Amino acid sequence: MSPLLTSCAASTRSMPELLKPFADEIRPATFDEVAGQSHILGKSGLLQKIIASGRLPSMIFYGPPGTGKTTVANIIAAQTNRTLYKLNATTAGLSDIKDIVAQLDTLLTTDGVLLYLDEIQYFNKKQQQSLLEHMENGKITLIASTTENPYFYVYPAILSRSTVFEFKPVEPADVAKALPRLFLRAGELFDCRVEASQDVIDTVAHGCGGDMRKAANAVELLVSTASVKKGVATLTPEAAAEICQKSALRYDRDGDAHYDIISAFQKSLRGSDPDAALHYLARLLLGGDMTIAIRRLLVTAHEDIGLAYPQASAIVKSCCDSALQLGMPEAVNPLSVACVLLATAPKSNSASGALFAAMRDVQQGKGGDVPAHLKDNHYGGAAKLGRGLTYQYPHNHPHHWVKQNYLPEPLKNAKYYDYADNKVEQAAKAYWAAVKGD
């Protein structure tokens, strides 16, 4: 495949200007330059329609780092000719908000202000509430960004006054389309001509984990460390792979990704997809979260496999114990066995489903006194109280079973458990049907 050549004129920038983050140097200036997010930025996307209408509502941009939230806010400010203020909730406080409020109704803010509040999840309730009055009267249009689920971290009154836009990880194909511009800009900054093959582009595109900031950092490192001969910096796939080695791993134990991966892991096990289950197990283990992976495996063995393969719980417990004793990296061996076993095992939630049904009745106050023949009679005077007088000992009867009522009288006809359609439970069903004459 022919290499992609990005030529550049001699740089007129001085070296100190390179201290500005490269990701800021190449930040897109139009929606067309933004990588990905076509679901909101495309010609039929909701955000494009909102901008075109001229009526800008308050918005919350939610998504992983490096997906264009700050960039889009900058573009909106430029296209709407609004005075833009920027705050980062990790360092800003009420005094910063008061400073902005003090600027309202001045000649500089006749049309109100556009406030971009990054990482809004770090603002407490009082800080978020301080914005409400000015959002209500339209003097402040808020664009807040967060990497966390806004429905967990943003004050409900702010949410009700805002439109939530979800930014998704940038697909490798969209990253690849943006990379030529990044390489061209890097060449200008480092005063060289950058030669990047399609393999280099593909490596960076797949290695940045859907994060354009990581892609920009990779480009900067590749160009700044490349061997330059006669003004040409030739980039290699090997160098790209080394720089991007861990970039694709997106995992934060305290963030949404943590819970989403856990959810996807157990649902893949339940859904009998061993490949997907192994994928999410790999992400958990590489993220250093073996303990939660083990917990999900143990839960699945009982919740989703259950009586369809009762031995699974003992096998998985043994695998998990071995993993804890071995530690990483050897733990991958027993954990992979447990993962594939559960994903390919027959499924049944009949037992847990039956117990949940019984618990609902108890929680709703349904029940009653324990039948007298089942009550404890191992004490003097029990017979006088009628305890255990009519109890029939099952082992004294054929097949170790005798018909008698075990439930409280108000629930004597209650039915919680139904045999699932797997081999083990159907065999049990057939056995008891023959014994009981059902």
Short mmCIF file of C-alpha atoms in Angstrom, two decimals:
data_model
loop_
_atom_site.label_atom_id
_atom_site.label_comp_id
_atom_site.label_asym_id
_atom_site.label_seq_id
_atom_site.Cartn_x
_atom_site.Cartn_y
_atom_site.Cartn_z
CA MET A 1 0.00 0.00 0.00
CA SER A 2 1.43 3.35 -1.05
CA PRO A 3 2.49 5.64 1.78
CA LEU A 4 0.58 8.76 2.61
CA LEU A 5 2.83 11.79 2.20
CA THR A 6 2.05 14.93 4.15
CA SER A 7 4.14 17.84 2.93
CA CYS A 8 4.64 21.09 4.74
CA ALA A 9 6.25 24.44 4.34
CA ALA A 10 9.04 25.58 6.59
CA SER A 11 7.67 26.35 10.03
CA THR A 12 7.49 30.00 11.02
CA ARG A 13 6.74 29.10 14.66
CA SER A 14 9.35 29.34 17.34
CA MET A 15 10.10 26.30 19.49
CA PRO A 16 8.51 27.67 22.72
CA GLU A 17 5.14 27.63 20.97
CA LEU A 18 5.43 23.84 20.81
CA LEU A 19 4.85 23.87 24.57
CA LYS A 20 1.17 24.40 23.83
CA PRO A 21 -0.46 20.94 23.82
CA PHE A 22 -0.55 19.53 20.34
CA ALA A 23 -4.15 18.39 20.88
CA ASP A 24 -5.09 22.08 21.26
CA GLU A 25 -3.06 23.06 18.21
CA ILE A 26 -5.04 20.74 15.97
CA ARG A 27 -8.47 21.21 17.57
CA PRO A 28 -11.13 21.31 14.81
CA ALA A 29 -12.68 24.66 13.97
CA THR A 30 -15.80 23.32 12.21
CA PHE A 31 -18.21 20.45 12.73
CA ASP A 32 -16.98 18.89 9.48
CA GLU A 33 -13.51 18.48 11.01
CA VAL A 34 -14.78 16.76 14.17
CA ALA A 35 -14.04 13.04 14.09
CA GLY A 36 -17.06 10.83 14.72
CA GLN A 37 -20.29 11.86 16.49
CA SER A 38 -22.23 11.79 13.24
CA HIS A 39 -25.35 10.83 15.22
CA ILE A 40 -25.49 14.38 16.64
CA LEU A 41 -23.26 16.39 14.27
CA GLY A 42 -24.35 14.96 10.93
CA LYS A 43 -26.57 16.98 8.62
CA SER A 44 -29.62 15.26 10.12
CA GLY A 45 -28.21 15.29 13.65
CA LEU A 46 -30.16 17.02 16.40
CA LEU A 47 -27.33 19.36 17.38
CA GLN A 48 -26.93 20.65 13.84
CA LYS A 49 -30.66 21.35 13.71
CA ILE A 50 -30.54 23.20 17.04
CA ILE A 51 -27.66 25.42 15.87
CA ALA A 52 -29.48 26.15 12.61
CA SER A 53 -32.63 27.16 14.50
CA GLY A 54 -30.78 29.98 16.24
CA ARG A 55 -32.28 29.05 19.61
CA LEU A 56 -29.58 27.52 21.75
CA PRO A 57 -30.75 25.56 24.81
CA SER A 58 -28.61 24.55 27.75
CA MET A 59 -26.91 21.25 27.03
CA ILE A 60 -25.01 18.50 28.76
CA PHE A 61 -22.33 16.68 26.79
CA TYR A 62 -21.75 13.22 28.19
CA GLY A 63 -19.09 10.78 27.02
CA PRO A 64 -15.53 9.47 27.39
CA PRO A 65 -12.49 11.76 27.21
CA GLY A 66 -11.21 12.76 23.80
CA THR A 67 -14.52 12.46 21.97
CA GLY A 68 -14.97 16.15 21.08
CA LYS A 69 -17.06 17.64 23.90
CA THR A 70 -14.87 20.72 24.45
CA THR A 71 -14.25 21.12 20.73
CA VAL A 72 -17.96 21.14 19.90
CA ALA A 73 -18.63 23.69 22.66
CA ASN A 74 -15.95 25.98 21.16
CA ILE A 75 -17.47 25.63 17.69
CA ILE A 76 -20.95 26.40 18.98
CA ALA A 77 -19.67 29.55 20.70
CA ALA A 78 -17.97 30.68 17.50
CA GLN A 79 -21.00 29.98 15.30
CA THR A 80 -23.50 31.65 17.62
CA ASN A 81 -21.35 34.72 18.41
CA ARG A 82 -21.95 34.28 22.12
CA THR A 83 -19.54 35.45 24.79
CA LEU A 84 -17.91 32.25 26.00
CA TYR A 85 -16.73 31.63 29.55
CA LYS A 86 -14.96 28.43 30.51
CA LEU A 87 -14.78 26.83 33.94
CA ASN A 88 -13.44 23.50 35.07
CA ALA A 89 -15.41 22.15 38.02
CA THR A 90 -12.32 20.44 39.44
CA THR A 91 -10.84 23.85 40.31
CA ALA A 92 -13.70 26.37 40.05
CA GLY A 93 -16.04 27.40 42.87
CA LEU A 94 -18.96 29.67 43.72
CA SER A 95 -16.75 32.76 43.49
CA ASP A 96 -16.02 31.98 39.83
CA ILE A 97 -19.72 31.71 39.08
CA LYS A 98 -20.37 35.00 40.89
CA ASP A 99 -17.69 36.67 38.76
CA ILE A 100 -19.51 35.54 35.61
CA VAL A 101 -22.89 36.61 36.97
CA ALA A 102 -21.40 40.06 37.64
CA GLN A 103 -20.70 40.37 33.90
CA LEU A 104 -24.34 39.80 32.97
CA ASP A 105 -26.30 42.74 31.55
CA THR A 106 -23.12 44.55 30.56
CA LEU A 107 -22.27 45.71 27.04
CA LEU A 108 -20.16 42.57 26.58
CA THR A 109 -23.03 40.25 27.34
CA THR A 110 -26.12 41.86 25.85
CA ASP A 111 -27.22 38.49 24.46
CA GLY A 112 -26.27 36.58 27.60
CA VAL A 113 -23.28 34.35 27.99
CA LEU A 114 -22.41 30.82 27.02
CA LEU A 115 -20.83 29.03 29.97
CA TYR A 116 -18.83 25.91 29.26
CA LEU A 117 -18.50 23.98 32.52
CA ASP A 118 -16.15 21.04 32.17
CA GLU A 119 -16.42 18.03 34.53
CA ILE A 120 -19.69 19.26 36.06
CA GLN A 121 -19.85 16.11 38.21
CA TYR A 122 -17.31 17.75 40.53
CA PHE A 123 -19.71 20.61 41.37
CA ASN A 124 -21.75 19.91 44.50
CA LYS A 125 -25.50 20.51 44.72
CA LYS A 126 -25.17 24.09 46.00
CA GLN A 127 -22.72 25.02 43.25
CA GLN A 128 -24.96 23.58 40.56
CA GLN A 129 -28.03 25.28 42.06
CA SER A 130 -26.31 28.66 41.82
CA LEU A 131 -26.73 28.46 38.03
CA LEU A 132 -30.45 27.76 38.00
CA GLU A 133 -31.82 31.30 38.25
CA HIS A 134 -29.69 32.53 35.38
CA MET A 135 -30.43 29.47 33.24
CA GLU A 136 -34.13 30.06 33.88
CA ASN A 137 -34.09 33.69 32.70
CA GLY A 138 -31.86 32.85 29.73
CA LYS A 139 -28.91 35.01 30.73
CA ILE A 140 -26.67 31.96 31.02
CA THR A 141 -26.77 29.18 28.48
CA LEU A 142 -24.96 26.25 30.00
CA ILE A 143 -22.95 23.68 28.13
CA ALA A 144 -21.72 21.21 30.72
CA SER A 145 -19.52 18.24 29.95
CA THR A 146 -18.99 15.12 31.99
CA THR A 147 -17.38 11.74 31.60
CA GLU A 148 -19.85 10.30 34.13
CA ASN A 149 -23.51 9.44 33.68
CA PRO A 150 -25.29 12.79 34.15
CA TYR A 151 -28.37 11.10 35.54
CA PHE A 152 -26.27 10.04 38.51
CA TYR A 153 -24.16 13.17 39.02
CA VAL A 154 -26.05 16.22 37.75
CA TYR A 155 -28.65 17.97 39.90
CA PRO A 156 -32.16 17.07 38.57
CA ALA A 157 -33.20 20.71 38.16
CA ILE A 158 -30.19 21.27 35.87
CA LEU A 159 -31.05 18.13 33.93
CA SER A 160 -34.66 19.21 33.45
CA ARG A 161 -33.48 22.47 31.88
CA SER A 162 -30.93 20.85 29.59
CA THR A 163 -30.70 18.58 26.58
CA VAL A 164 -28.34 15.65 27.07
CA PHE A 165 -26.09 14.65 24.16
CA GLU A 166 -24.07 11.45 24.41
CA PHE A 167 -20.64 11.52 22.77
CA LYS A 168 -19.41 8.07 21.82
CA PRO A 169 -15.86 6.70 21.44
CA VAL A 170 -14.59 7.62 17.99
CA GLU A 171 -14.61 4.66 15.61
CA PRO A 172 -11.22 3.67 14.11
CA ALA A 173 -12.45 4.53 10.60
CA ASP A 174 -13.29 8.08 11.72
CA VAL A 175 -9.95 8.42 13.51
CA ALA A 176 -8.16 7.29 10.35
CA LYS A 177 -9.92 9.98 8.31
CA ALA A 178 -8.72 12.67 10.72
CA LEU A 179 -5.10 11.50 10.98
CA PRO A 180 -3.77 12.99 7.71
CA ARG A 181 -4.66 16.47 9.00
CA LEU A 182 -2.92 15.70 12.30
CA PHE A 183 0.24 14.45 10.58
CA LEU A 184 0.26 17.50 8.32
CA ARG A 185 -0.02 19.84 11.30
CA ALA A 186 2.69 17.93 13.19
CA GLY A 187 4.98 18.30 10.21
CA GLU A 188 4.42 22.05 10.20
CA LEU A 189 5.18 22.31 13.91
CA PHE A 190 8.36 20.23 13.70
CA ASP A 191 9.49 21.69 10.36
CA CYS A 192 9.61 18.44 8.43
CA ARG A 193 7.76 16.39 5.88
CA VAL A 194 5.93 13.46 7.48
CA GLU A 195 5.73 10.15 5.69
CA ALA A 196 3.15 7.82 7.23
CA SER A 197 2.06 4.56 5.63
CA GLN A 198 -1.48 3.24 5.81
CA ASP A 199 -0.24 0.68 8.35
CA VAL A 200 0.87 3.52 10.63
CA ILE A 201 -2.49 5.24 10.24
CA ASP A 202 -4.38 2.01 10.96
CA THR A 203 -2.23 1.28 14.02
CA VAL A 204 -2.86 4.69 15.52
CA ALA A 205 -6.56 4.60 14.60
CA HIS A 206 -7.09 1.28 16.35
CA GLY A 207 -4.67 1.96 19.18
CA CYS A 208 -6.11 5.20 20.53
CA GLY A 209 -9.16 3.54 22.04
CA GLY A 210 -11.65 5.93 20.46
CA ASP A 211 -9.93 8.93 22.08
CA MET A 212 -8.86 11.65 19.63
CA ARG A 213 -6.70 13.32 22.29
CA LYS A 214 -4.72 10.08 22.58
CA ALA A 215 -4.49 9.93 18.80
CA ALA A 216 -3.11 13.48 18.73
CA ASN A 217 -0.60 12.66 21.46
CA ALA A 218 0.49 9.57 19.54
CA VAL A 219 0.99 11.62 16.38
CA GLU A 220 3.05 14.19 18.27
CA LEU A 221 5.26 11.52 19.83
CA LEU A 222 5.70 9.67 16.56
CA VAL A 223 6.77 12.78 14.68
CA SER A 224 8.92 14.25 17.46
CA THR A 225 10.84 10.98 17.94
CA ALA A 226 11.08 9.92 14.30
CA SER A 227 14.36 9.75 12.48
CA VAL A 228 14.54 12.71 10.08
CA LYS A 229 16.63 12.45 6.93
CA LYS A 230 16.77 15.26 4.42
CA GLY A 231 13.77 16.89 6.06
CA VAL A 232 11.61 13.76 5.91
CA ALA A 233 10.32 12.02 9.04
CA THR A 234 9.49 8.41 8.22
CA LEU A 235 7.11 6.79 10.67
CA THR A 236 7.00 3.03 11.22
CA PRO A 237 4.14 0.74 12.28
CA GLU A 238 6.40 -0.69 15.00
CA ALA A 239 6.90 2.72 16.58
CA ALA A 240 3.19 3.43 16.32
CA ALA A 241 2.34 0.12 17.98
CA GLU A 242 4.77 0.81 20.83
CA ILE A 243 3.35 4.27 21.48
CA CYS A 244 -0.26 3.06 21.28
CA GLN A 245 0.31 -0.15 23.23
CA LYS A 246 -1.95 0.69 26.17
CA SER A 247 -4.03 3.50 24.74
CA ALA A 248 -6.88 1.26 23.63
CA LEU A 249 -7.61 0.19 27.19
CA ARG A 250 -10.35 2.46 28.55
CA TYR A 251 -11.07 1.51 32.14
CA ASP A 252 -11.75 3.52 35.28
CA ARG A 253 -12.73 1.69 38.45
CA ASP A 254 -14.81 4.65 39.60
CA GLY A 255 -16.35 5.58 36.27
CA ASP A 256 -19.16 4.45 33.99
CA ALA A 257 -16.83 2.22 31.99
CA HIS A 258 -16.26 0.12 35.10
CA TYR A 259 -19.95 -0.61 35.59
CA ASP A 260 -20.69 -0.93 31.88
CA ILE A 261 -17.96 -3.53 31.44
CA ILE A 262 -19.13 -5.49 34.49
CA SER A 263 -22.69 -5.42 33.15
CA ALA A 264 -21.60 -6.49 29.67
CA PHE A 265 -19.46 -9.30 31.15
CA GLN A 266 -22.30 -10.92 33.08
CA LYS A 267 -24.82 -10.38 30.28
CA SER A 268 -22.44 -12.04 27.82
CA LEU A 269 -22.09 -15.03 30.15
CA ARG A 270 -25.85 -15.19 30.56
CA GLY A 271 -26.32 -14.79 26.82
CA SER A 272 -24.04 -17.78 26.10
CA ASP A 273 -21.49 -15.79 24.07
CA PRO A 274 -18.04 -17.08 25.10
CA ASP A 275 -16.18 -14.70 22.78
CA ALA A 276 -17.84 -11.58 24.18
CA ALA A 277 -17.46 -12.90 27.74
CA LEU A 278 -13.72 -13.45 27.20
CA HIS A 279 -13.39 -9.96 25.74
CA TYR A 280 -14.90 -8.28 28.79
CA LEU A 281 -13.01 -10.57 31.15
CA ALA A 282 -9.80 -9.47 29.41
CA ARG A 283 -10.72 -5.82 29.95
CA LEU A 284 -11.43 -6.42 33.62
CA LEU A 285 -8.18 -8.29 34.17
CA LEU A 286 -6.06 -5.78 32.22
CA GLY A 287 -7.75 -3.04 34.24
CA GLY A 288 -6.51 -4.76 37.41
CA ASP A 289 -9.97 -5.77 38.57
CA MET A 290 -9.71 -9.54 39.04
CA THR A 291 -11.79 -9.46 42.23
CA ILE A 292 -14.92 -8.11 40.55
CA ALA A 293 -14.47 -10.56 37.66
CA ILE A 294 -14.42 -13.44 40.15
CA ARG A 295 -17.53 -12.10 41.87
CA ARG A 296 -19.42 -11.95 38.58
CA LEU A 297 -18.36 -15.50 37.69
CA LEU A 298 -19.58 -16.83 41.05
CA VAL A 299 -22.86 -14.95 40.78
CA THR A 300 -23.49 -16.21 37.26
CA ALA A 301 -22.86 -19.82 38.25
CA HIS A 302 -25.84 -19.65 40.64
CA GLU A 303 -28.06 -16.99 39.09
CA ASP A 304 -27.94 -17.95 35.42
CA ILE A 305 -26.73 -21.57 35.23
CA GLY A 306 -28.29 -22.82 38.45
CA LEU A 307 -30.03 -26.18 38.30
CA ALA A 308 -29.36 -26.69 34.60
CA TYR A 309 -25.77 -27.64 35.53
CA PRO A 310 -25.50 -27.74 39.34
CA GLN A 311 -21.84 -28.82 39.24
CA ALA A 312 -20.92 -25.49 37.64
CA SER A 313 -20.93 -23.67 40.97
CA ALA A 314 -18.36 -26.06 42.49
CA ILE A 315 -16.14 -25.96 39.40
CA VAL A 316 -16.24 -22.18 39.16
CA LYS A 317 -15.55 -21.82 42.89
CA SER A 318 -12.49 -24.03 42.48
CA CYS A 319 -11.30 -21.98 39.48
CA CYS A 320 -11.76 -18.70 41.35
CA ASP A 321 -9.95 -19.99 44.44
CA SER A 322 -7.08 -21.12 42.23
CA ALA A 323 -6.94 -17.70 40.56
CA LEU A 324 -6.70 -15.94 43.91
CA GLN A 325 -3.93 -18.27 45.06
CA LEU A 326 -1.99 -17.98 41.81
CA GLY A 327 -2.41 -14.26 41.19
CA MET A 328 -1.81 -12.63 37.81
CA PRO A 329 -0.74 -13.49 35.20
CA GLU A 330 -1.25 -17.23 35.92
CA ALA A 331 -4.79 -16.53 37.15
CA VAL A 332 -5.90 -16.15 33.54
CA ASN A 333 -5.82 -19.94 33.16
CA PRO A 334 -8.46 -20.94 35.74
CA LEU A 335 -10.49 -17.79 35.06
CA SER A 336 -10.65 -18.53 31.34
CA VAL A 337 -11.88 -22.04 32.14
CA ALA A 338 -14.60 -20.65 34.41
CA CYS A 339 -15.59 -18.03 31.84
CA VAL A 340 -15.95 -20.42 28.90
CA LEU A 341 -17.65 -23.05 31.06
CA LEU A 342 -20.34 -20.63 32.20
CA ALA A 343 -20.84 -19.09 28.76
CA THR A 344 -21.33 -22.50 27.12
CA ALA A 345 -23.30 -24.16 29.95
CA PRO A 346 -27.07 -24.67 29.76
CA LYS A 347 -28.96 -21.91 31.54
CA SER A 348 -31.66 -21.82 34.19
CA ASN A 349 -32.78 -19.20 36.67
CA SER A 350 -35.68 -21.29 37.94
CA ALA A 351 -34.35 -21.62 41.50
CA SER A 352 -33.52 -17.95 42.08
CA GLY A 353 -36.70 -16.89 40.32
CA ALA A 354 -38.71 -19.13 42.64
CA LEU A 355 -37.04 -17.68 45.72
CA PHE A 356 -37.63 -14.10 44.56
CA ALA A 357 -41.32 -14.93 44.11
CA ALA A 358 -41.48 -16.34 47.63
CA MET A 359 -39.69 -13.28 49.01
CA ARG A 360 -42.22 -10.97 47.34
CA ASP A 361 -45.06 -12.76 49.12
CA VAL A 362 -43.26 -12.48 52.46
CA GLN A 363 -42.51 -8.79 51.90
CA GLN A 364 -46.17 -8.17 51.08
CA GLY A 365 -47.20 -9.71 54.38
CA LYS A 366 -48.53 -12.91 52.88
CA GLY A 367 -47.99 -15.93 55.05
CA GLY A 368 -49.50 -17.13 58.27
CA ASP A 369 -48.80 -19.44 61.14
CA VAL A 370 -46.57 -22.46 60.59
CA PRO A 371 -48.80 -25.58 60.35
CA ALA A 372 -49.09 -27.27 63.74
CA HIS A 373 -47.79 -30.62 62.49
CA LEU A 374 -44.52 -28.93 61.37
CA LYS A 375 -43.85 -27.05 64.58
CA ASP A 376 -41.08 -28.09 66.97
CA ASN A 377 -42.21 -30.74 69.42
CA HIS A 378 -38.93 -31.48 71.22
CA TYR A 379 -39.98 -30.13 74.59
CA GLY A 380 -42.30 -31.10 77.39
CA GLY A 381 -45.86 -30.01 76.85
CA ALA A 382 -45.57 -29.84 73.05
CA ALA A 383 -48.17 -32.55 72.65
CA LYS A 384 -50.61 -30.65 74.85
CA LEU A 385 -50.26 -27.71 72.47
CA GLY A 386 -50.88 -29.96 69.50
CA ARG A 387 -47.35 -29.58 68.13
CA GLY A 388 -46.21 -32.21 65.62
CA LEU A 389 -49.00 -34.68 66.38
CA THR A 390 -49.95 -35.42 62.77
CA TYR A 391 -46.54 -35.00 61.15
CA GLN A 392 -45.67 -37.86 58.79
CA TYR A 393 -41.99 -38.81 58.46
CA PRO A 394 -41.31 -39.11 54.67
CA HIS A 395 -38.63 -41.80 55.07
CA ASN A 396 -41.27 -44.16 56.44
CA HIS A 397 -43.12 -44.08 53.12
CA PRO A 398 -42.41 -45.44 49.61
CA HIS A 399 -39.95 -43.31 47.62
CA HIS A 400 -39.34 -41.31 50.83
CA TRP A 401 -42.35 -39.12 50.12
CA VAL A 402 -45.81 -38.66 51.57
CA LYS A 403 -48.42 -36.09 50.69
CA GLN A 404 -48.91 -33.47 53.39
CA ASN A 405 -49.13 -29.67 53.55
CA TYR A 406 -45.98 -27.74 54.38
CA LEU A 407 -47.04 -24.14 53.64
CA PRO A 408 -48.98 -21.84 55.98
CA GLU A 409 -52.72 -22.24 55.44
CA PRO A 410 -53.22 -18.92 53.54
CA LEU A 411 -50.54 -19.99 51.05
CA LYS A 412 -51.20 -23.70 50.85
CA ASN A 413 -51.82 -23.53 47.09
CA ALA A 414 -48.95 -21.16 46.32
CA LYS A 415 -46.58 -22.26 43.55
CA TYR A 416 -43.18 -20.63 43.18
CA TYR A 417 -41.00 -23.12 41.36
CA ASP A 418 -41.45 -24.34 37.79
CA TYR A 419 -39.09 -26.87 36.26
CA ALA A 420 -37.06 -25.27 33.49
CA ASP A 421 -36.67 -26.96 30.12
CA ASN A 422 -33.17 -28.34 30.61
CA LYS A 423 -32.10 -31.97 30.93
CA VAL A 424 -31.39 -31.95 34.66
CA GLU A 425 -34.62 -30.28 35.76
CA GLN A 426 -36.75 -32.19 33.30
CA ALA A 427 -35.33 -35.44 34.70
CA ALA A 428 -36.26 -34.30 38.22
CA LYS A 429 -39.72 -33.33 36.99
CA ALA A 430 -40.29 -36.73 35.43
CA TYR A 431 -39.11 -38.50 38.61
CA TRP A 432 -41.46 -36.63 40.89
CA ALA A 433 -44.36 -36.90 38.47
CA ALA A 434 -43.98 -40.68 38.65
CA VAL A 435 -43.67 -40.68 42.45
CA LYS A 436 -46.55 -38.31 43.10
CA GLY A 437 -48.73 -39.64 40.32
CA ASP A 438 -49.12 -36.20 38.75
#
